Coordinates of C-alpha atoms in Angstrom, one line a residue:
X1 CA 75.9 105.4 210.0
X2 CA 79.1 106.0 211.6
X3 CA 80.1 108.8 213.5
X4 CA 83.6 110.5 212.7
X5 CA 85.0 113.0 215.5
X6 CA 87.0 116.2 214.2
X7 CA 90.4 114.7 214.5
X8 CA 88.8 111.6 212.3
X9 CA 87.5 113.9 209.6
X10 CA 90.8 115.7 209.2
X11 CA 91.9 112.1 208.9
X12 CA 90.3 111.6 205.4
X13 CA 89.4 114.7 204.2
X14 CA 91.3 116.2 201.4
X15 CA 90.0 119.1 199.3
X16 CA 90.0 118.3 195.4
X17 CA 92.0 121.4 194.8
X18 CA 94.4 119.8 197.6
X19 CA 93.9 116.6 195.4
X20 CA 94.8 118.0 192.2
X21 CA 98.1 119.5 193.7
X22 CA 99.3 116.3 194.2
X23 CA 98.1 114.6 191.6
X24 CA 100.0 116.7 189.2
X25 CA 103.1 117.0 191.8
X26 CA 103.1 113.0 191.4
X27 CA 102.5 113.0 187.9
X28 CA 105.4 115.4 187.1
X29 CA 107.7 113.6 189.4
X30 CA 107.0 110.2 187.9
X31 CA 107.6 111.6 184.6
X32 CA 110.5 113.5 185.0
X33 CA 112.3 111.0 186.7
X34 CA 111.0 107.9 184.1
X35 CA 112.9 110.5 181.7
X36 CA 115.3 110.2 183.4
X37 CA 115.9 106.8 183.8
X38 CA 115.4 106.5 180.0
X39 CA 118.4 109.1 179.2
X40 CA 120.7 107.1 181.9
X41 CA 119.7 103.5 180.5
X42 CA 121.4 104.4 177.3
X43 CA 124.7 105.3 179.4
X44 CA 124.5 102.2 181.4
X45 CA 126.9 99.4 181.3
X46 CA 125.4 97.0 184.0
X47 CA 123.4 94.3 182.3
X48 CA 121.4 93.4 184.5
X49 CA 120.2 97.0 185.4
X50 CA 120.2 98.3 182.2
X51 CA 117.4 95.1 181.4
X52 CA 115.8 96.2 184.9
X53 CA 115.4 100.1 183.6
X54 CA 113.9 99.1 180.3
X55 CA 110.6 97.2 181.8
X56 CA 110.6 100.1 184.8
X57 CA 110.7 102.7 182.3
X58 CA 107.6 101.2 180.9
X59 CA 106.4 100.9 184.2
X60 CA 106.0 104.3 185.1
X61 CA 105.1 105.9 182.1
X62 CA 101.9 104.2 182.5
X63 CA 101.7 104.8 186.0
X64 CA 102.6 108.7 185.2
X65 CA 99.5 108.3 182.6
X66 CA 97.3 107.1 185.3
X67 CA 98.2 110.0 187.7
X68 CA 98.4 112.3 184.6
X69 CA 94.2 111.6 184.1
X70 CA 93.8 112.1 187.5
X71 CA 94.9 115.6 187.7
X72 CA 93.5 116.4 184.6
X73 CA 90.1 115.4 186.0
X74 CA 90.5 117.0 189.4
X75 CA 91.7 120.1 187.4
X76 CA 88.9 120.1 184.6
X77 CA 88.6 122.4 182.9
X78 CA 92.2 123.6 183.7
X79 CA 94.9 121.4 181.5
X80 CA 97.5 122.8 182.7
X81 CA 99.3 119.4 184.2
X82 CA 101.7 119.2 181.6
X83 CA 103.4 122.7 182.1
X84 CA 106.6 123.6 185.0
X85 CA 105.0 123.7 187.5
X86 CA 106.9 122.3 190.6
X87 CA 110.3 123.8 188.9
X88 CA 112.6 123.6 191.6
X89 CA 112.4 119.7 192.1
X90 CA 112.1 118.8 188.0
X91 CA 115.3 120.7 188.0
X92 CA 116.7 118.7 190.6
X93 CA 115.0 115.4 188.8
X94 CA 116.6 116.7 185.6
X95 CA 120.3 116.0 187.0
X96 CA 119.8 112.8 187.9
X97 CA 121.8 110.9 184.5
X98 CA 124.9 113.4 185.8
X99 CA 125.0 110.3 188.1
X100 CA 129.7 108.9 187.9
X101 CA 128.8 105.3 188.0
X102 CA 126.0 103.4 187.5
X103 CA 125.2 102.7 191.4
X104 CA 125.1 106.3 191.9
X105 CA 122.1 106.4 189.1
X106 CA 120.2 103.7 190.4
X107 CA 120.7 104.9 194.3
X108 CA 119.0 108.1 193.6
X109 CA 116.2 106.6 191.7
X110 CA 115.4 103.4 193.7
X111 CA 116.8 104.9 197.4
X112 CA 115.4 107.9 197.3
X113 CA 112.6 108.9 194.6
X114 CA 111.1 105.6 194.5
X115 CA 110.5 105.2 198.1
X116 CA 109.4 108.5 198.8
X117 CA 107.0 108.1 196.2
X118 CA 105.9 104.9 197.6
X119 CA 105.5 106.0 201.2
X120 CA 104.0 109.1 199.8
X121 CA 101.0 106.7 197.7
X122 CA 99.9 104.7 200.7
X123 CA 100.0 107.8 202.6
X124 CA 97.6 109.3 200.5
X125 CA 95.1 106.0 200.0
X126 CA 94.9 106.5 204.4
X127 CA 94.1 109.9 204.2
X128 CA 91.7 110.5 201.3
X129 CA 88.1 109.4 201.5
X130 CA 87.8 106.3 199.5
X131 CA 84.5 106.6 198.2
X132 CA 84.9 110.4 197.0
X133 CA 88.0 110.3 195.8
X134 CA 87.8 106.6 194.5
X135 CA 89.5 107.3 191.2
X136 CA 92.4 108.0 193.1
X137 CA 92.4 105.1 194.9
X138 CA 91.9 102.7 191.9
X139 CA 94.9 104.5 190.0
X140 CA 97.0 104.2 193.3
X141 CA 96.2 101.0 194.5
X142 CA 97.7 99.5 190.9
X143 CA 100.9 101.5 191.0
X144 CA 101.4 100.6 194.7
X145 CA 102.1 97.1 194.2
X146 CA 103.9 97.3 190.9
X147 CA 105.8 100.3 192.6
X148 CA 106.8 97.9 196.0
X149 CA 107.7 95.1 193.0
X150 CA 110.2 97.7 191.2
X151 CA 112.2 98.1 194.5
X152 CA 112.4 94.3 194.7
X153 CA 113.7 93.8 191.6
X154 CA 116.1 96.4 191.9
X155 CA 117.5 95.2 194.9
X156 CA 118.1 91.1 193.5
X157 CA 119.4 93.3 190.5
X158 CA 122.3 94.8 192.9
X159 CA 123.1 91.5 194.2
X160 CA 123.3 90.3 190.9
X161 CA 125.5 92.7 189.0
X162 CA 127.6 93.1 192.2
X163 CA 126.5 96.9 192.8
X164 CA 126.1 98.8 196.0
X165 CA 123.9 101.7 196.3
X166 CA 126.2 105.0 197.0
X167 CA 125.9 106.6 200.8
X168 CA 126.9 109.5 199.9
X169 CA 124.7 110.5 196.6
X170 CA 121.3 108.6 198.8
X171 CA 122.1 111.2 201.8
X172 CA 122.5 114.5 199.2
X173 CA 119.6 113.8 197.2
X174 CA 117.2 112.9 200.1
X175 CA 118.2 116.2 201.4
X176 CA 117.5 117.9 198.5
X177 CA 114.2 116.3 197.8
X178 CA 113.3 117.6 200.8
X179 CA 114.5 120.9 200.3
X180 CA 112.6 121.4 197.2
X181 CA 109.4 120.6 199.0
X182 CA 109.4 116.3 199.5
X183 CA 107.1 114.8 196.9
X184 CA 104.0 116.4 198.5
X185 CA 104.8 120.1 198.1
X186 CA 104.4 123.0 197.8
X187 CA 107.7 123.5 195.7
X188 CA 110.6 124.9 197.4
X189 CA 113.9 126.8 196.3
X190 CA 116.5 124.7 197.6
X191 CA 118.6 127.5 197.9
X192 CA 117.0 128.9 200.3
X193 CA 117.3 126.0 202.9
X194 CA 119.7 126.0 205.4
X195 CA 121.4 123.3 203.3
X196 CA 121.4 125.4 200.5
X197 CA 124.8 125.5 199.7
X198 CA 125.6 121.6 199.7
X199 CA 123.6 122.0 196.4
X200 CA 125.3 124.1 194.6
X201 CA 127.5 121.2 193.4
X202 CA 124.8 119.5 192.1
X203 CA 122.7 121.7 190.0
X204 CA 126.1 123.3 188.5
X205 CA 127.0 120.0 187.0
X206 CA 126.8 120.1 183.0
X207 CA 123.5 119.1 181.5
X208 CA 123.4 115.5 180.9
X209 CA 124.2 114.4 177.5
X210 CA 123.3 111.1 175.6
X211 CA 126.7 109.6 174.8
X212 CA 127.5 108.3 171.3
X213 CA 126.9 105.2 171.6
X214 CA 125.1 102.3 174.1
X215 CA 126.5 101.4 177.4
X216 CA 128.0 97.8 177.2
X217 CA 129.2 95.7 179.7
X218 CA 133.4 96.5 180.2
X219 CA 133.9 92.4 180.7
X220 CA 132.3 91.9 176.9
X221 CA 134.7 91.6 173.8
X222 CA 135.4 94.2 171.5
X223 CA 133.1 93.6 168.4
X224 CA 132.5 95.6 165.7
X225 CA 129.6 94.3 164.0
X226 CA 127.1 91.8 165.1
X227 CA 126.0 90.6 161.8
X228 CA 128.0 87.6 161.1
X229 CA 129.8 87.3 158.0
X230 CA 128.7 84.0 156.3
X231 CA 125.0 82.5 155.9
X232 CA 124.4 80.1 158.3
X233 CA 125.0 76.5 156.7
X234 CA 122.7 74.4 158.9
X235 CA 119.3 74.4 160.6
X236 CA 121.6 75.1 164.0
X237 CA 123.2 77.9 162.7
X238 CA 120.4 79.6 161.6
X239 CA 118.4 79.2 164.9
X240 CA 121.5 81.1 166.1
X241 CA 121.7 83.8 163.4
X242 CA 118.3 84.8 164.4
X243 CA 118.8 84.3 168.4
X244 CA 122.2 86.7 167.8
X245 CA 120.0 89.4 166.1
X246 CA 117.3 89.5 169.1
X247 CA 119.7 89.6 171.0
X248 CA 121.5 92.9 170.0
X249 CA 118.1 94.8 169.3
X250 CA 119.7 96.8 172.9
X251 CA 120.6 99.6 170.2
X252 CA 116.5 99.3 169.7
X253 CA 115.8 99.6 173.0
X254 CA 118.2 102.8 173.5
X255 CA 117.1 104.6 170.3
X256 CA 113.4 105.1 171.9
X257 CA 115.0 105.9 175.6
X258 CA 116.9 108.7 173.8
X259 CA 114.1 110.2 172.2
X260 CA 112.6 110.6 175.6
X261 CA 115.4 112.1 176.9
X262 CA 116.3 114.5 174.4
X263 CA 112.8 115.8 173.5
X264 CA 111.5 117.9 176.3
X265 CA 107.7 119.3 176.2
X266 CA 106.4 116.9 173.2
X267 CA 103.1 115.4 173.5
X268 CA 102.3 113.2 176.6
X269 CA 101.7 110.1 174.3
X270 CA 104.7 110.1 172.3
X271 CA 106.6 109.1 175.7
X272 CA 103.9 107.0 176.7
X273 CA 104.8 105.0 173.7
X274 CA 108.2 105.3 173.4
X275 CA 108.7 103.7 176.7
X276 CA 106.7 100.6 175.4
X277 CA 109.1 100.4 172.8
X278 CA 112.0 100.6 174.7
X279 CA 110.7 97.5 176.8
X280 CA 109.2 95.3 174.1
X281 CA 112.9 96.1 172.3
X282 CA 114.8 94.7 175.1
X283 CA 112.3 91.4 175.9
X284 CA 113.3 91.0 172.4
X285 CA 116.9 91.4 173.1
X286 CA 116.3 89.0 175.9
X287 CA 114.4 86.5 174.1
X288 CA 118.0 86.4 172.4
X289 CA 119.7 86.3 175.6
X290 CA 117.4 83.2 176.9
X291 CA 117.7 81.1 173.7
X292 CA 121.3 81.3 173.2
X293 CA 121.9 80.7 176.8
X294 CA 120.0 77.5 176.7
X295 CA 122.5 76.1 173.7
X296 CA 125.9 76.8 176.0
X297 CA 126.6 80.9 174.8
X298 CA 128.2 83.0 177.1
X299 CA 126.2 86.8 176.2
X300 CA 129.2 89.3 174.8
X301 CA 132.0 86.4 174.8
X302 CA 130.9 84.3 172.5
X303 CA 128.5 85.9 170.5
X304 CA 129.2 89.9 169.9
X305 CA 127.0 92.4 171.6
X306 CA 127.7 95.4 170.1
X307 CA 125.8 99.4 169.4
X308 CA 127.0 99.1 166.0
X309 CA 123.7 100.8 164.7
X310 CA 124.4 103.7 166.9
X311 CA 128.5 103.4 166.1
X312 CA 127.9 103.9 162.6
X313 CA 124.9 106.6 162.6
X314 CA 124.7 108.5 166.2
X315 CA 127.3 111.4 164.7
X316 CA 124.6 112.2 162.2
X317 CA 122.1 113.1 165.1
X318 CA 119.1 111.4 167.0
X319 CA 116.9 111.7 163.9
X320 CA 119.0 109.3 161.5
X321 CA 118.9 107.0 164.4
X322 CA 114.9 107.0 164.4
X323 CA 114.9 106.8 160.8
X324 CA 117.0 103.6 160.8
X325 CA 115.2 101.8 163.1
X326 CA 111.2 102.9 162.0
X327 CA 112.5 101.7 158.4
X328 CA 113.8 98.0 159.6
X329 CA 110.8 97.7 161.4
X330 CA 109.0 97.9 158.5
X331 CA 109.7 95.0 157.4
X332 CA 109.6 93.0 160.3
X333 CA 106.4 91.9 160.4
X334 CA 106.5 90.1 157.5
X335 CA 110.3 88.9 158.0
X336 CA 109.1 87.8 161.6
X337 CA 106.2 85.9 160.7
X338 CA 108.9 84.0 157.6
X339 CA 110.8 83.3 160.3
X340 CA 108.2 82.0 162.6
X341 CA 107.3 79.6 159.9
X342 CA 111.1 78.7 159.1
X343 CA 111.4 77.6 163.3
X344 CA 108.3 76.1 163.0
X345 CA 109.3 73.3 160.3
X346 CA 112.5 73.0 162.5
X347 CA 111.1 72.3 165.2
X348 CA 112.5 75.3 167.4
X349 CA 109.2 76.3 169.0
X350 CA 110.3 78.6 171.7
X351 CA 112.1 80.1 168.9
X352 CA 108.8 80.6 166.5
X353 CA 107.0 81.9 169.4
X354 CA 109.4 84.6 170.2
X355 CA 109.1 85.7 166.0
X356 CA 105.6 85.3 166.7
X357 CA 105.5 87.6 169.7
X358 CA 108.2 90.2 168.1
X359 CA 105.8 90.3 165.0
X360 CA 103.2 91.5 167.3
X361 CA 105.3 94.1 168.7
X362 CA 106.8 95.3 165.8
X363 CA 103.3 95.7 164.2
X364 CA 102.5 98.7 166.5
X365 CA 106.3 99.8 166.7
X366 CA 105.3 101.0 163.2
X367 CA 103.0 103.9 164.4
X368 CA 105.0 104.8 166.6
X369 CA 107.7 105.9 164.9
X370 CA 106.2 107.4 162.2
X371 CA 104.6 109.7 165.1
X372 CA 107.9 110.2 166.3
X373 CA 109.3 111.0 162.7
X374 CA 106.6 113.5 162.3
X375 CA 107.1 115.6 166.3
X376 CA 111.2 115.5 165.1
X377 CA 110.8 116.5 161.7
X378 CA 107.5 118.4 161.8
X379 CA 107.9 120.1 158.2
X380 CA 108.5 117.0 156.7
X381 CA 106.0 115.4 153.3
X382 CA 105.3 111.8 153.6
X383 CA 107.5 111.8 150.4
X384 CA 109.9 113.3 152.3
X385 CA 109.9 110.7 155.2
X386 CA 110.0 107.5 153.1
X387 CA 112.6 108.8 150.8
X388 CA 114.7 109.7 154.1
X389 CA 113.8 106.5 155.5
X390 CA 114.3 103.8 152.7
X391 CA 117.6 105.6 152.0
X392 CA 119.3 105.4 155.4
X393 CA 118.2 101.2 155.5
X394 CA 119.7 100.9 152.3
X395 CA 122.8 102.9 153.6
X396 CA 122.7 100.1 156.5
X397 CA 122.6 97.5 154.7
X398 CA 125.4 98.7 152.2
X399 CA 128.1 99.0 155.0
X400 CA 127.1 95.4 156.4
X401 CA 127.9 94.5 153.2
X402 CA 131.1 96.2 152.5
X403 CA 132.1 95.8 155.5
X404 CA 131.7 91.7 155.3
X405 CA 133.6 92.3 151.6
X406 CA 136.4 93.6 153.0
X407 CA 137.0 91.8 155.9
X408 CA 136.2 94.5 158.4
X409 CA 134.1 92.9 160.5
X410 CA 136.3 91.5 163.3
X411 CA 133.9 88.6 163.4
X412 CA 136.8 85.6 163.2
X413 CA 137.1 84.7 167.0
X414 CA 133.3 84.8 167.9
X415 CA 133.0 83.0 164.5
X416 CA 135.2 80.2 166.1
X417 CA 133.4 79.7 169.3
X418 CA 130.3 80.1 167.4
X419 CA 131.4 76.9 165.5
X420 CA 132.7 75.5 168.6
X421 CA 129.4 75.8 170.4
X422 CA 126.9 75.3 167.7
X423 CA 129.1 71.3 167.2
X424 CA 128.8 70.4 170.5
X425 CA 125.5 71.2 170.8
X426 CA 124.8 69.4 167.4
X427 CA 126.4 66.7 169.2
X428 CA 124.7 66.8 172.4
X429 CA 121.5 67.5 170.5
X430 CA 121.6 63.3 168.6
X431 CA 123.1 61.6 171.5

């Protein structure tokens, strides 16, 4: 048996109070600044990123569940992970969507917080016993990797969208991370640090606010609708209806991001979940993307991408928003697996599989939001929520219509490239 001096022992010791600390410290922080990310990514314009944010968000709300059981064990019978704890470097965390651009955002979170946390994870798995604290180890030693893979993305995401991180806003917040105690602990009041009063600026900025509608990119055309305003009249076209729709399911992706953002203190799972919406939302959006891509389409030029969904409802509140998106995806399953069948006889395989896939994902969407419905509108009846919820669809539905009726929709020029493309592809498609 081997032998371990003093200094050794000090090495890989770690007392499970110690170990709970930081469990919960870690969990917090990976929550806090997931919810974060999931307020900003409704804000952002980049494309690229805002893709990027939707599977990270994902991401680390199941890494922050992992942590979030690990603390809870280490604490047992104390279940006290989920309260403010750590308060001075939340609030810090909490003014992270007052980013100005969208490379000051993603230089806090993947410059700063996500590296820290990083180096701070393989710190730990050196220093803790491996055989005691095992859990720990099996929890970390899946985040670590997928953790290393976030920064790598984001970086071929900068080069990409043509972003560079922000020098100043990587040297404040690193300053004040470690003002408020590093990602270790024990908390700290930053004001109290002798670089207290560079921080002043930072924590007086106005509480974030989700804005009123989606982020797109500024290079896209205006659109007002993304519905087109005919029925497709061939096999093509309607391979491209359905590719246009995936594609704009962004608004779906934002609707759950919101929620996150706006509803402080719920119950651990509803965020869990909401951040798998958000990601199986935009792959859907991006199965959308892919397809039309592969038949000549140039994403928001010719084909619209536009928040109408949040256009038309966001002044109403968050709620109407949930409503109109839990009652659509009602019927998806069933419209989903038509429209896997329609592909299907048409040959358009990759586009049958997507349906298939988006069927599968829409099937559990389903619980979700009527979990959602109920934490936002807790004294409502089950009458109550599908009365709300089949009226607002049928509200939707009645302005796409009207709106088609009266020529509103502003569709004309994509409708014309659309045309355009959808020929030469016919074209290309018999030679």
């Amino acid at each position: 048996m081997q032998t371990l001096n003093s200094a050794q022992w000090k090495a890989v010791l770690r007392d499970v109070h110690t170990a709970s600390d930081m469990m919960r410290r870690y969990y917090r922080i990976v929550k806090e600044s997931m919810r974060a990310a999931a307020g900003y990514m409704v804000k952002m314009q980049s494309w690229p990123a805002k893709k990027m944010l939707a599977k990270h968000i994902w991401l680390d709300a199941m890494h922050a569940d992992w942590l979030r059981a690990r603390a809870l064990e280490l604490r047992y019978p104390r279940v006290d992970v989920d309260e403010d704890s750590d308060r001075h470097l939340i609030g810090a965390l909490d003014k992270l969507p007052t980013a100005e651009s969208d490379a000051e955002f993603l230089t806090y979170l993947y410059e700063v917080i996500k590296p820290a946390l990083l180096h701070s994870f393989r710190t730990y798995l050196t220093e803790s016993d491996p055989l005691d604290d095992a859990p720990s180890h099996v929890y970390l030693n899946r985040i670590v990797p997928e953790l290393a893979l976030e920064l790598e993305e984001y970086a071929a995401v900068m080069a990409e969208a043509g972003l560079r991180p922000s020098s100043d806003g990587q040297a404040l917040l690193a300053r004040l991370l470690t003002a408020c105690g590093g990602i270790e602990g024990p908390d700290r009041d930053p004001s109290t640090d002798a670089d207290g009063g560079a921080f002043a600026a930072y924590f007086n900025r106005p509480d974030y606010e989700l804005p009123a509608e989606g982020g797109r990119e500024p290079g896209w055309e205006p659109a007002v609708m993304q519905v087109p305003p005919r029925r497709p009249r061939n096999p093509i076209e309607h391979r491209v209806w359905i590719a246009i729709d995936h594609a704009n399911e962004v608004w779906a992706a934002e609707t759950p991001c919101a929620l996150i953002w706006a509803y402080k203190g719920l119950a651990w799972p509803l965020y869990l979940n909401a951040a798998r919406w958000c990601y199986d939302e935009m792959r859907h959006a991006m199965m959308g993307e892919q397809r039309l891509a592969s038949m000549g389409f140039r994403i928001g030029i010719d084909y619209p991408m536009v928040p109408d969904h949040w256009r038309t409802y966001s002044h109403r509140g968050l709620g109407s928003l949930l409503l109109l998106l839990h009652g659509l995806e009602q019927g998806g399953p069933l419209n989903k697996a038509r429209m896997k069948q329609e592909l299907t006889e048409q040959n358009d395989f990759e586009g049958a599989q997507d349906c298939d896939y988006d069927w599968a994902d829409e099937s559990g969407h389903i619980s979700f939001g009527l979990a959602w419905i109920k934490a936002v509108f807790p004294d409502w009846s089950k009458e109550k929520i599908m009365t709300e919820t089949k009226e607002i669809v049928e509200d939707w539905k009645a302005w796409i219509t009207r709106y088609h009726a009266e020529g509103l929709h502003q569709y004309d020029r994509f409708m014309e490239r659309i045309e355009e493309r959808v020929e030469a592809f016919m074209k290309r498609d018999s030679a």
